[in-house]
Amino acid sequence: MNQYIVTGYDYTDDEALKRRMDVRPHHLDGARDLKEKGNYVVGGALLNEDGKMIGSVMILQFENEEGLDAWKQSEIYITQKIWESVDVKPFKVADV
C-alpha cells in the first residue's frame, strides 16, 4: 500500500472552530470507516499554544492514487471548508 501524510490547516475566521466542532463527529466516523477498511494508520489534531485545535495530521494508506483521490473528494473537513489548506505527501511508516 502507498502511505501518505496528510496535514490540514483550519480556516482562521471567527467561526472556524465552531464549524470544526459541528462536523467533527462525522469526520471521526469517516476515520473509523477508513480504519475498518485498512486505510487509516494514525491521526490527530494540531493544537495552538492555547491547546485549541487548528488543524489535523493523518497517516493514510491506499492501494493507488485513485483511492487517495476518492478520499479527498469525500473528506468532510475538505467538503465543509474546515481545512483551508491540505498538504499530502508520500510517506513511509518505519517498521521498527
Tab-separated table of C-alpha atoms in Angstrom:
chain	number	residue	atom	x	y	z
A	1	MET	CA	0.000	0.000	0.000
A	2	ASN	CA	1.070	3.570	-0.657
A	3	GLN	CA	1.205	5.656	2.505
A	4	TYR	CA	0.614	9.396	2.792
A	5	ILE	CA	0.963	12.034	5.467
A	6	VAL	CA	-1.923	14.472	5.273
A	7	THR	CA	-1.646	17.833	7.005
A	8	GLY	CA	-4.731	20.021	7.025
A	9	TYR	CA	-4.712	23.550	8.411
A	10	ASP	CA	-8.033	25.011	9.503
A	11	TYR	CA	-9.506	28.274	8.335
A	12	THR	CA	-8.782	31.081	10.808
A	13	ASP	CA	-12.020	33.075	10.687
A	14	ASP	CA	-14.053	33.626	13.860
A	15	GLU	CA	-16.396	30.709	13.104
A	16	ALA	CA	-13.702	28.197	12.137
A	17	LEU	CA	-13.544	26.319	15.442
A	18	LYS	CA	-17.335	26.129	15.686
A	19	ARG	CA	-17.543	24.699	12.151
A	20	ARG	CA	-14.888	22.144	13.052
A	21	MET	CA	-16.676	21.073	16.209
A	22	ASP	CA	-20.023	20.835	14.385
A	23	VAL	CA	-18.706	18.367	11.793
A	24	ARG	CA	-16.059	16.634	13.932
A	25	PRO	CA	-18.292	13.646	14.821
A	26	HIS	CA	-18.768	12.980	11.096
A	27	HIS	CA	-15.030	13.339	10.457
A	28	LEU	CA	-14.312	10.796	13.203
A	29	ASP	CA	-16.928	8.440	11.737
A	30	GLY	CA	-15.082	8.712	8.431
A	31	ALA	CA	-11.773	7.927	10.136
A	32	ARG	CA	-13.339	4.867	11.776
A	33	ASP	CA	-14.591	3.735	8.379
A	34	LEU	CA	-11.098	4.206	6.915
A	35	LYS	CA	-9.662	2.179	9.801
A	36	GLU	CA	-12.109	-0.678	9.195
A	37	LYS	CA	-11.043	-0.731	5.537
A	38	GLY	CA	-7.334	-0.699	6.443
A	39	ASN	CA	-6.690	2.818	5.104
A	40	TYR	CA	-6.186	4.682	8.403
A	41	VAL	CA	-2.863	4.367	10.202
A	42	VAL	CA	-2.954	7.200	12.757
A	43	GLY	CA	-4.200	10.750	13.084
A	44	GLY	CA	-4.926	13.591	15.420
A	45	ALA	CA	-5.462	17.294	15.879
A	46	LEU	CA	-2.844	20.020	15.581
A	47	LEU	CA	-3.065	22.391	18.533
A	48	ASN	CA	-2.073	26.012	19.026
A	49	GLU	CA	-0.221	27.277	22.095
A	50	ASP	CA	-3.565	27.556	23.932
A	51	GLY	CA	-4.421	23.916	23.234
A	52	LYS	CA	-7.139	24.723	20.671
A	53	MET	CA	-7.478	22.668	17.513
A	54	ILE	CA	-6.116	24.413	14.417
A	55	GLY	CA	-5.662	21.531	12.021
A	56	SER	CA	-5.068	17.825	11.639
A	57	VAL	CA	-2.448	15.274	10.701
A	58	MET	CA	-3.355	11.851	9.353
A	59	ILE	CA	-1.307	8.998	8.010
A	60	LEU	CA	-3.386	7.122	5.478
A	61	GLN	CA	-2.695	4.293	3.063
A	62	PHE	CA	-4.339	3.343	-0.206
A	63	GLU	CA	-3.661	0.816	-2.933
A	64	ASN	CA	-3.434	3.572	-5.532
A	65	GLU	CA	-3.841	7.288	-6.206
A	66	GLU	CA	-7.490	6.749	-7.132
A	67	GLY	CA	-8.198	5.664	-3.543
A	68	LEU	CA	-6.498	8.771	-2.197
A	69	ASP	CA	-8.390	10.985	-4.651
A	70	ALA	CA	-11.717	9.372	-3.707
A	71	TRP	CA	-10.995	10.022	-0.029
A	72	LYS	CA	-10.170	13.685	-0.741
A	73	GLN	CA	-13.467	14.077	-2.628
A	74	SER	CA	-15.451	12.765	0.355
A	75	GLU	CA	-13.479	14.018	3.387
A	76	ILE	CA	-15.884	16.240	5.324
A	77	TYR	CA	-13.117	18.531	6.607
A	78	ILE	CA	-12.429	19.355	2.959
A	79	THR	CA	-16.008	19.464	1.648
A	80	GLN	CA	-17.294	21.532	4.589
A	81	LYS	CA	-14.427	24.026	4.498
A	82	ILE	CA	-12.785	23.121	7.780
A	83	TRP	CA	-9.321	22.758	6.280
A	84	GLU	CA	-8.221	25.867	4.412
A	85	SER	CA	-5.162	24.097	3.052
A	86	VAL	CA	-4.299	20.437	2.729
A	87	ASP	CA	-0.830	19.084	2.081
A	88	VAL	CA	-0.471	15.424	1.039
A	89	LYS	CA	2.950	13.872	0.731
A	90	PRO	CA	4.111	10.294	0.164
A	91	PHE	CA	5.200	8.774	3.466
A	92	LYS	CA	6.560	5.507	4.798
A	93	VAL	CA	5.901	4.370	8.349
A	94	ALA	CA	9.099	2.992	9.869
A	95	ASP	CA	8.975	-0.727	10.574
A	96	VAL	CA	10.639	-0.891	13.985
